[in-house]
CSV table of C-alpha atoms in Angstrom, one decimal:
chain,number,residue,atom,x,y,z
V,65,MET,CA,-3.6,-17.4,31.5
V,66,THR,CA,-0.8,-17.1,28.9
V,67,ASP,CA,1.6,-14.3,29.8
V,68,PHE,CA,2.1,-12.6,26.5
V,69,ALA,CA,4.8,-10.0,26.0
V,70,ARG,CA,3.7,-6.4,26.3
V,71,ARG,CA,3.9,-5.8,22.6
V,72,ALA,CA,1.2,-8.4,22.0
V,73,GLN,CA,-1.3,-5.9,23.5
V,74,ARG,CA,-0.9,-3.8,20.3
V,75,ILE,CA,-1.7,-6.8,18.0
V,76,GLN,CA,-5.4,-6.3,17.2
V,77,PRO,CA,-7.6,-7.9,14.5
V,78,SER,CA,-7.5,-6.2,11.1
V,79,ALA,CA,-10.6,-4.6,9.8
V,80,ILE,CA,-9.6,-5.7,6.3
V,81,ARG,CA,-9.0,-9.3,7.3
V,82,GLU,CA,-12.5,-9.4,8.9
V,83,PHE,CA,-14.1,-8.2,5.7
V,84,LEU,CA,-11.9,-10.3,3.4
V,85,SER,CA,-13.2,-13.4,5.1
V,86,LEU,CA,-16.6,-12.4,3.8
V,87,ALA,CA,-15.4,-11.6,0.3
V,88,GLY,CA,-15.1,-15.3,-0.5
V,89,ASP,CA,-18.9,-15.6,-0.3
V,90,PRO,CA,-20.3,-15.5,-3.9
V,91,ALA,CA,-23.3,-13.6,-2.6
V,92,ILE,CA,-21.1,-10.7,-1.4
V,93,THR,CA,-20.0,-7.8,-3.5
V,94,SER,CA,-16.7,-6.6,-2.1
V,95,PHE,CA,-15.3,-3.2,-2.5
V,96,ALA,CA,-13.1,-3.9,0.5
V,97,GLY,CA,-9.8,-5.5,-0.6
V,98,GLY,CA,-7.4,-3.8,-2.9
V,99,TYR,CA,-7.2,-6.9,-5.1
V,100,PRO,CA,-5.8,-6.7,-8.6
V,101,ASP,CA,-8.1,-7.9,-11.4
V,102,PRO,CA,-7.2,-11.6,-11.7
V,103,THR,CA,-8.1,-11.6,-15.4
V,104,LEU,CA,-5.0,-9.3,-15.9
V,105,PHE,CA,-2.4,-11.8,-14.4
V,106,PRO,CA,0.0,-13.0,-17.1
V,107,MET,CA,-1.1,-16.6,-16.8
V,108,GLY,CA,0.2,-17.9,-20.1
V,109,GLU,CA,3.7,-16.6,-19.5
V,110,LEU,CA,3.8,-17.7,-15.8
V,111,HIS,CA,2.5,-21.1,-16.8
V,112,LYS,CA,5.4,-21.6,-19.2
V,113,ILE,CA,7.9,-20.3,-16.7
V,114,TYR,CA,6.8,-22.7,-14.0
V,115,ASP,CA,6.7,-25.6,-16.4
V,116,ASP,CA,10.3,-24.9,-17.4
V,117,LEU,CA,11.4,-24.5,-13.8
V,118,LEU,CA,9.8,-27.6,-12.4
V,119,THR,CA,12.0,-30.0,-14.2
V,120,PRO,CA,15.0,-32.1,-13.0
V,121,ASP,CA,17.5,-29.8,-14.7
V,122,ASN,CA,16.1,-26.9,-12.6
V,123,ALA,CA,16.0,-28.6,-9.2
V,124,SER,CA,17.9,-25.6,-7.8
V,125,ALA,CA,14.6,-23.6,-8.2
V,126,LEU,CA,13.5,-25.6,-5.1
V,127,GLN,CA,16.7,-25.1,-3.2
V,128,TYR,CA,17.8,-22.5,-0.6
V,129,THR,CA,19.3,-19.3,-2.0
V,130,ALA,CA,20.7,-16.0,-0.8
V,131,SER,CA,18.8,-14.6,2.2
V,132,ASP,CA,18.7,-11.1,0.7
V,133,GLY,CA,17.1,-12.5,-2.5
V,134,LEU,CA,18.0,-14.2,-5.7
V,135,PRO,CA,20.9,-12.2,-7.3
V,136,GLU,CA,19.3,-12.2,-10.7
V,137,LEU,CA,16.0,-10.9,-9.4
V,138,ARG,CA,17.8,-8.2,-7.4
V,139,ALA,CA,19.6,-7.1,-10.6
V,140,HIS,CA,16.4,-6.8,-12.5
V,141,VAL,CA,14.8,-4.8,-9.7
V,142,ALA,CA,17.8,-2.5,-9.6
V,143,ALA,CA,17.7,-1.9,-13.3
V,144,ARG,CA,14.0,-0.9,-13.1
V,145,LEU,CA,14.7,1.4,-10.1
V,146,THR,CA,17.6,3.0,-11.9
V,147,ALA,CA,15.4,3.7,-14.9
V,148,ASP,CA,13.0,5.3,-12.5
V,149,GLY,CA,15.6,7.8,-11.3
V,150,MET,CA,17.0,5.8,-8.4
V,151,PRO,CA,20.5,4.7,-9.5
V,152,CYS,CA,21.4,1.5,-7.8
V,153,THR,CA,22.9,-2.0,-8.2
V,154,ALA,CA,21.7,-5.4,-7.1
V,155,ASP,CA,23.7,-4.9,-3.9
V,156,ASP,CA,21.5,-2.1,-2.9
V,157,VAL,CA,18.3,-4.1,-3.1
V,158,LEU,CA,16.7,-6.5,-0.6
V,159,ILE,CA,13.9,-8.8,-1.8
V,160,THR,CA,11.0,-9.0,0.8
V,161,GLN,CA,7.8,-10.9,1.3
V,162,GLY,CA,5.8,-8.3,-0.5
V,163,GLY,CA,5.9,-4.6,0.6
V,164,GLN,CA,4.4,-5.6,4.0
V,165,GLN,CA,7.5,-7.2,5.2
V,166,GLY,CA,9.5,-4.0,4.4
V,167,LEU,CA,7.2,-2.2,6.8
V,168,ASP,CA,7.7,-4.7,9.5
V,169,LEU,CA,11.5,-4.8,9.2
V,170,THR,CA,11.8,-1.1,9.1
V,171,ALA,CA,9.8,-0.6,12.3
V,172,LYS,CA,11.9,-3.3,14.0
V,173,LEU,CA,15.1,-1.6,12.9
V,174,PHE,CA,14.2,2.0,14.0
V,175,ILE,CA,11.4,2.0,16.6
V,176,ASP,CA,11.7,1.6,20.3
V,177,ALA,CA,8.7,1.8,22.5
V,178,GLY,CA,7.5,5.4,22.8
V,179,ASP,CA,9.2,6.6,19.6
V,180,VAL,CA,7.0,8.6,17.3
V,181,ILE,CA,6.0,7.7,13.8
V,182,VAL,CA,4.5,10.5,11.7
V,183,THR,CA,1.9,9.3,9.2
V,184,GLU,CA,-0.5,10.8,6.8
V,185,ARG,CA,-4.1,11.3,8.0
V,186,PRO,CA,-5.5,8.9,7.1
V,187,THR,CA,-2.8,6.2,6.4
V,188,PHE,CA,-2.5,2.6,5.3
V,189,LEU,CA,-4.0,0.3,7.8
V,190,GLY,CA,-1.5,-2.4,7.0
V,191,ALA,CA,1.4,-0.2,8.0
V,192,LEU,CA,-0.2,0.5,11.4
V,193,ILE,CA,-0.6,-3.3,11.9
V,194,ALA,CA,3.1,-3.8,11.0
V,195,PHE,CA,4.3,-0.9,13.3
V,196,ASN,CA,2.1,-1.5,16.3
V,197,PRO,CA,4.1,-4.4,17.9
V,198,CYS,CA,7.1,-2.0,18.2
V,199,GLU,CA,4.9,0.1,20.5
V,200,PRO,CA,5.3,3.5,18.8
V,201,ALA,CA,3.4,6.7,19.5
V,202,TYR,CA,1.7,8.2,16.4
V,203,LEU,CA,1.1,11.7,15.1
V,204,SER,CA,-0.8,12.2,11.9
V,205,VAL,CA,-0.6,15.0,9.4
V,206,PRO,CA,-3.6,16.2,7.4
V,207,MET,CA,-3.8,15.8,3.6
V,208,ASP,CA,-5.3,17.7,0.8
V,209,GLU,CA,-5.2,17.2,-3.0
V,210,GLU,CA,-1.4,17.6,-3.0
V,211,GLY,CA,-1.0,14.9,-0.4
V,212,MET,CA,0.6,15.4,3.1
V,213,ASP,CA,0.5,19.0,4.3
V,214,THR,CA,4.2,19.7,4.7
V,215,ASP,CA,3.6,23.0,6.6
V,216,ALA,CA,1.6,21.0,9.2
V,217,LEU,CA,4.4,18.4,9.2
V,218,GLU,CA,7.0,21.1,10.0
V,219,GLN,CA,4.9,22.2,12.9
V,220,VAL,CA,4.7,18.6,14.2
V,221,LEU,CA,8.5,18.2,13.9
V,222,ARG,CA,9.2,21.5,15.7
V,223,THR,CA,7.0,20.6,18.6
V,224,THR,CA,7.5,16.9,19.1
V,225,GLU,CA,10.3,14.9,20.6
V,226,ARG,CA,11.4,11.4,19.6
V,227,VAL,CA,10.1,11.4,16.0
V,228,LYS,CA,12.0,8.6,14.4
V,229,LEU,CA,10.2,7.9,11.2
V,230,ILE,CA,7.9,9.6,8.6
V,231,TYR,CA,5.8,7.1,6.8
V,232,THR,CA,4.2,8.0,3.4
V,233,VAL,CA,2.5,6.4,0.5
V,234,PRO,CA,3.2,9.2,-2.0
V,235,ASP,CA,1.7,7.7,-5.1
V,236,PHE,CA,-2.1,7.1,-5.2
V,237,GLN,CA,-2.2,6.7,-1.5
V,238,ASN,CA,-3.9,3.9,0.3
V,239,PRO,CA,-6.6,4.7,1.3
V,240,THR,CA,-7.3,8.1,-0.3
V,241,GLY,CA,-5.8,7.7,-3.8
V,242,ARG,CA,-4.0,11.1,-3.5
V,243,THR,CA,-0.5,11.8,-4.8
V,244,LEU,CA,2.1,13.9,-3.0
V,245,SER,CA,3.2,16.8,-5.3
V,246,LEU,CA,6.8,17.2,-6.4
V,247,ALA,CA,7.1,20.5,-4.4
V,248,ARG,CA,6.0,18.7,-1.2
V,249,ARG,CA,8.3,15.7,-1.9
V,250,ARG,CA,11.2,18.1,-2.0
V,251,ARG,CA,10.0,19.9,1.2
V,252,LEU,CA,9.6,16.5,2.9
V,253,VAL,CA,13.2,15.6,2.2
V,254,GLU,CA,14.3,19.0,3.4
V,255,LEU,CA,12.4,18.6,6.7
V,256,ALA,CA,13.8,15.1,7.2
V,257,GLU,CA,17.3,16.5,6.8
V,258,GLN,CA,16.7,19.4,9.1
V,259,PHE,CA,15.3,17.2,11.9
V,260,ASP,CA,17.4,14.1,11.2
V,261,ILE,CA,14.5,11.7,10.6
V,262,VAL,CA,14.1,8.7,8.3
V,263,ILE,CA,11.5,8.6,5.6
V,264,LEU,CA,9.8,5.4,4.7
V,265,GLU,CA,8.4,5.6,1.1
V,266,ASP,CA,5.9,2.9,0.3
V,267,THR,CA,5.1,2.6,-3.4
V,268,PRO,CA,3.0,-0.4,-4.3
V,269,TYR,CA,0.8,1.6,-6.6
V,270,ARG,CA,3.4,3.8,-8.2
V,271,GLU,CA,3.2,2.2,-11.7
V,272,LEU,CA,-0.6,2.2,-11.9
V,273,ARG,CA,-0.9,5.8,-13.2
V,274,TYR,CA,-3.9,6.3,-15.5
V,275,GLU,CA,-3.5,10.0,-16.3
V,276,GLY,CA,-1.1,12.9,-15.7
V,277,GLU,CA,2.7,12.9,-15.5
V,278,ARG,CA,4.8,10.6,-13.4
V,279,VAL,CA,6.2,12.3,-10.3
V,280,PRO,CA,9.8,11.6,-9.2
V,281,SER,CA,10.1,9.3,-6.3
V,282,ILE,CA,11.1,10.7,-2.9
V,283,LYS,CA,14.1,8.3,-3.0
V,284,SER,CA,15.3,10.0,-6.2
V,285,LEU,CA,15.5,13.3,-4.3
V,286,ASP,CA,17.5,11.7,-1.4
V,287,THR,CA,21.2,12.8,-1.3
V,288,THR,CA,22.1,11.5,2.2
V,289,GLY,CA,20.6,8.0,2.3
V,290,ARG,CA,17.7,8.7,4.8
V,291,VAL,CA,14.9,7.5,2.5
V,292,ILE,CA,14.0,3.8,2.5
V,293,HIS,CA,12.0,3.0,-0.7
V,294,LEU,CA,9.7,0.0,-0.7
V,295,GLY,CA,8.0,-1.5,-3.8
V,296,SER,CA,6.1,-4.6,-4.7
V,297,PHE,CA,5.3,-7.0,-7.6
V,298,SER,CA,1.8,-7.5,-6.1
V,299,LYS,CA,0.0,-5.0,-8.2
V,300,ILE,CA,2.1,-5.3,-11.4
V,301,LEU,CA,2.6,-9.0,-11.6
V,302,ALA,CA,0.6,-11.1,-9.1
V,303,PRO,CA,0.2,-10.7,-5.3
V,304,GLY,CA,0.4,-14.5,-4.7
V,305,LEU,CA,4.1,-14.4,-5.5
V,306,ARG,CA,4.6,-12.4,-2.3
V,307,LEU,CA,7.6,-10.5,-3.7
V,308,GLY,CA,8.6,-7.0,-2.9
V,309,TRP,CA,11.8,-5.0,-2.4
V,310,ALA,CA,13.6,-2.5,-0.3
V,311,LEU,CA,16.1,0.1,-1.6
V,312,ALA,CA,18.1,1.7,1.2
V,313,ALA,CA,21.6,3.0,2.1
V,314,PRO,CA,24.1,0.2,2.6
V,315,GLU,CA,24.3,0.4,6.4
V,316,VAL,CA,20.5,0.3,6.6
V,317,LEU,CA,20.1,-2.4,4.1
V,318,GLU,CA,22.6,-4.6,5.9
V,319,LYS,CA,20.5,-4.4,9.1
V,320,LEU,CA,17.3,-5.0,7.3
V,321,SER,CA,18.8,-8.1,5.7
V,322,LEU,CA,19.8,-9.5,9.0
V,323,LEU,CA,16.3,-8.9,10.4
V,324,LYS,CA,14.9,-10.7,7.4
V,325,LEU,CA,17.3,-13.6,7.9
V,326,ALA,CA,16.0,-13.9,11.5
V,327,ALA,CA,12.3,-13.6,10.4
V,328,ASP,CA,12.1,-16.1,7.5
V,329,THR,CA,15.6,-17.0,6.2
V,330,GLN,CA,14.6,-16.0,2.6
V,331,ASN,CA,11.8,-15.7,0.1
V,332,GLY,CA,10.6,-18.8,-1.8
V,333,THR,CA,13.3,-19.6,-4.4
V,334,LEU,CA,10.8,-20.9,-6.9
V,335,ASN,CA,8.8,-17.6,-7.0
V,336,MET,CA,11.9,-15.5,-7.2
V,337,ARG,CA,13.2,-17.6,-10.0
V,338,ALA,CA,9.9,-17.3,-11.8
V,339,ALA,CA,9.8,-13.5,-11.4
V,340,ALA,CA,13.4,-13.2,-12.6
V,341,ALA,CA,12.6,-15.3,-15.6
V,342,TYR,CA,9.6,-13.1,-16.4
V,343,LEU,CA,11.6,-9.9,-16.1
V,344,GLY,CA,14.3,-11.4,-18.2
V,345,GLY,CA,12.2,-13.0,-20.9
V,346,PHE,CA,9.0,-10.9,-21.2
V,347,ASP,CA,8.0,-7.3,-21.4
V,348,ILE,CA,6.8,-6.2,-18.0
V,349,GLU,CA,6.5,-2.6,-19.1
V,350,GLY,CA,4.1,-3.7,-21.9
V,351,HIS,CA,2.2,-5.8,-19.4
V,352,ILE,CA,1.7,-2.9,-17.1
V,353,ALA,CA,0.7,-0.6,-20.0
V,354,SER,CA,-1.9,-3.2,-21.0
V,355,MET,CA,-3.5,-3.2,-17.5
V,356,LEU,CA,-4.0,0.5,-17.2
V,357,PRO,CA,-7.0,1.0,-19.6
V,358,THR,CA,-8.9,-1.7,-17.7
V,359,TYR,CA,-8.3,-0.1,-14.3
V,360,ARG,CA,-8.9,3.4,-15.6
V,361,ALA,CA,-12.3,2.3,-17.0
V,362,LYS,CA,-13.1,0.6,-13.7
V,363,ARG,CA,-12.3,3.8,-11.8
V,364,ASP,CA,-14.4,5.9,-14.1
V,365,LEU,CA,-17.3,3.4,-13.9
V,366,MET,CA,-17.2,3.4,-10.1
V,367,LEU,CA,-17.1,7.2,-9.8
V,368,THR,CA,-19.8,7.8,-12.4
V,369,THR,CA,-22.1,5.3,-10.7
V,370,ILE,CA,-21.4,6.9,-7.3
V,371,ALA,CA,-22.3,10.3,-8.7
V,372,GLU,CA,-25.5,8.9,-10.1
V,373,HIS,CA,-26.7,6.9,-7.1
V,374,PHE,CA,-25.3,8.3,-3.9
V,375,PRO,CA,-27.3,11.0,-2.2
V,376,ALA,CA,-26.2,14.6,-1.7
V,377,GLY,CA,-23.7,15.5,1.0
V,378,ILE,CA,-21.2,12.8,0.2
V,379,SER,CA,-17.8,13.4,-1.4
V,380,TRP,CA,-15.1,11.2,-2.8
V,381,THR,CA,-11.6,11.4,-4.3
V,382,ARG,CA,-10.7,10.9,-7.9
V,383,ALA,CA,-7.3,9.3,-8.0
V,384,HIS,CA,-5.1,9.5,-11.0
V,385,GLY,CA,-4.0,5.9,-10.4
V,386,GLY,CA,-4.0,3.1,-7.9
V,387,LEU,CA,-7.0,1.1,-6.8
V,388,PHE,CA,-9.1,3.2,-4.4
V,389,THR,CA,-11.5,6.0,-3.8
V,390,TRP,CA,-12.0,7.5,-0.4
V,391,VAL,CA,-15.6,8.4,0.4
V,392,THR,CA,-16.6,10.9,3.0
V,393,PHE,CA,-20.1,10.8,4.4
V,394,PRO,CA,-22.0,13.2,6.7
V,395,LYS,CA,-20.5,13.0,10.2
V,396,ARG,CA,-23.6,11.6,11.6
V,397,LEU,CA,-23.1,8.3,9.7
V,398,ASP,CA,-21.0,5.7,11.4
V,399,VAL,CA,-19.9,3.6,8.4
V,400,ALA,CA,-19.0,0.5,10.5
V,401,ALA,CA,-22.4,0.4,12.1
V,402,PHE,CA,-24.2,1.2,8.8
V,403,GLN,CA,-22.3,-1.7,7.2
V,404,ARG,CA,-23.0,-4.1,10.0
V,405,ASP,CA,-26.7,-3.3,10.4
V,406,VAL,CA,-27.8,-2.3,6.9
V,407,LEU,CA,-25.3,-2.6,4.1
V,408,ILE,CA,-24.3,-6.3,4.5
V,409,PRO,CA,-27.6,-7.8,5.5
V,410,ARG,CA,-29.7,-5.9,3.0
V,411,SER,CA,-27.4,-5.7,0.0
V,412,GLY,CA,-24.5,-8.0,0.5
V,413,VAL,CA,-22.0,-5.1,-0.2
V,414,ILE,CA,-18.9,-4.6,1.9
V,415,VAL,CA,-16.5,-1.7,2.0
V,416,VAL,CA,-13.7,-0.9,4.5
V,417,PRO,CA,-14.9,1.6,7.2
V,418,GLY,CA,-12.5,4.5,7.5
V,419,ALA,CA,-11.9,4.6,11.2
V,420,PRO,CA,-9.0,2.0,11.3
V,421,PHE,CA,-7.0,4.1,8.8
V,422,PHE,CA,-6.4,6.8,11.4
V,423,ALA,CA,-3.3,6.4,13.5
V,424,GLU,CA,-4.9,8.6,16.1
V,425,ARG,CA,-8.3,10.3,16.6
V,426,PRO,CA,-10.3,8.0,14.3
V,427,GLU,CA,-13.1,9.3,12.2
V,428,ALA,CA,-16.1,7.0,11.6
V,429,HIS,CA,-17.7,8.7,8.6
V,430,HIS,CA,-15.4,7.6,5.8
V,431,ALA,CA,-14.9,4.4,3.8
V,432,ARG,CA,-12.3,3.1,1.4
V,433,MET,CA,-13.8,1.6,-1.8
V,434,SER,CA,-11.7,-0.4,-4.3
V,435,PHE,CA,-12.8,-0.7,-7.9
V,436,SER,CA,-10.1,-3.0,-9.2
V,437,GLY,CA,-11.0,-6.6,-8.5
V,438,ILE,CA,-14.7,-6.8,-9.3
V,439,PRO,CA,-16.6,-7.4,-12.6
V,440,ASP,CA,-18.2,-4.3,-14.0
V,441,ASP,CA,-21.8,-5.5,-13.7
V,442,ARG,CA,-21.4,-6.4,-10.1
V,443,LEU,CA,-19.6,-3.1,-9.5
V,444,VAL,CA,-22.5,-1.1,-10.9
V,445,ALA,CA,-25.1,-3.2,-9.1
V,446,GLY,CA,-23.3,-2.9,-5.8
V,447,VAL,CA,-22.8,0.8,-5.9
V,448,ARG,CA,-26.4,1.3,-6.9
V,449,ALA,CA,-27.7,-0.8,-4.0
V,450,MET,CA,-25.4,1.0,-1.6
V,451,GLY,CA,-26.7,4.3,-2.9
V,452,GLY,CA,-30.3,3.3,-2.2
V,453,LEU,CA,-29.5,2.3,1.3
V,454,LEU,CA,-27.6,5.5,2.0
V,455,THR,CA,-30.5,7.6,0.7
V,456,GLU,CA,-32.7,5.9,3.3
V,457,ALA,CA,-30.2,6.2,6.1
V,458,LEU,CA,-29.4,9.9,5.5
V,459,ALA,CA,-33.0,11.0,4.8
């Protein structure tokens, strides 16, 4: 028998990966993955950029480059972060393999076995997957419509030893779609200062706001360098580029950069060159603005259809942005079992059961549903079919 390291015991199959393997089946209607709508990718612009890069004169696009990221791309990211209230330069930015690598590197940097990570309840499943090999303990803080309950957080911090990291998705949270209010962002920073804890701010959905006013980032409220801010091009450009970034204090960024060097040497030069060319030659703000009406309409269509076809006793969130709604069913419904035994075989519909999104004390009567990557007609048909089966199951 292979003698795996102890940390390997914490590496478990992802519920999302399991369901995404089904999503490729054309008979399946998937509300599982948080996929962007592929019809919104800037295909024409990217086609031109790659055509220009893949020429003998641009052979350097296929060469090694700086391990912390192409300098031109870091400069473009820094300019966008500065415009968003986080003044920085290219030297303050690390380019990562999507936002996910930022989660992995941060955990490696700060977490020893038994250290405590505080999360929202529920939290992003992918973060737990990234954190688990470092063998943390978890404590989770309840949420309401203003996001993480900072009064409950304070109580956790006052009564818990070895808290090293507070992890939050403050904008249109995955999985609930909720947004942390400005007052609570300020309180979160105050508490982190008081108890000397690092905040990991994960913002892949920040720019997908469909209504309401933009809330300042947590990093913009940071005066002592204890907030690590992660972002991603996956939802605003294309996820297949696998490009994200980390903004952190110099001593933190240096260590993250060395960990990245050990992990993968660098991101792909070609994709970094393409992203830099896009940011330098095209209007990404206009591109983002052009996507929002489509996603807003998809959100509204899903929520209207749920309201029409789901039986009484079920509630759901109405996010002001992002890609998800969080559905809560009566406690007697085990969503994973319902999906396995009824939903998939009888309707070909898949969601992500809610239990894996809980860092501790999982609850089985929730589901995350994404509206972003599915055509409207299939969205309506899938929600309607799911509603009919729920009506039977809950009768």
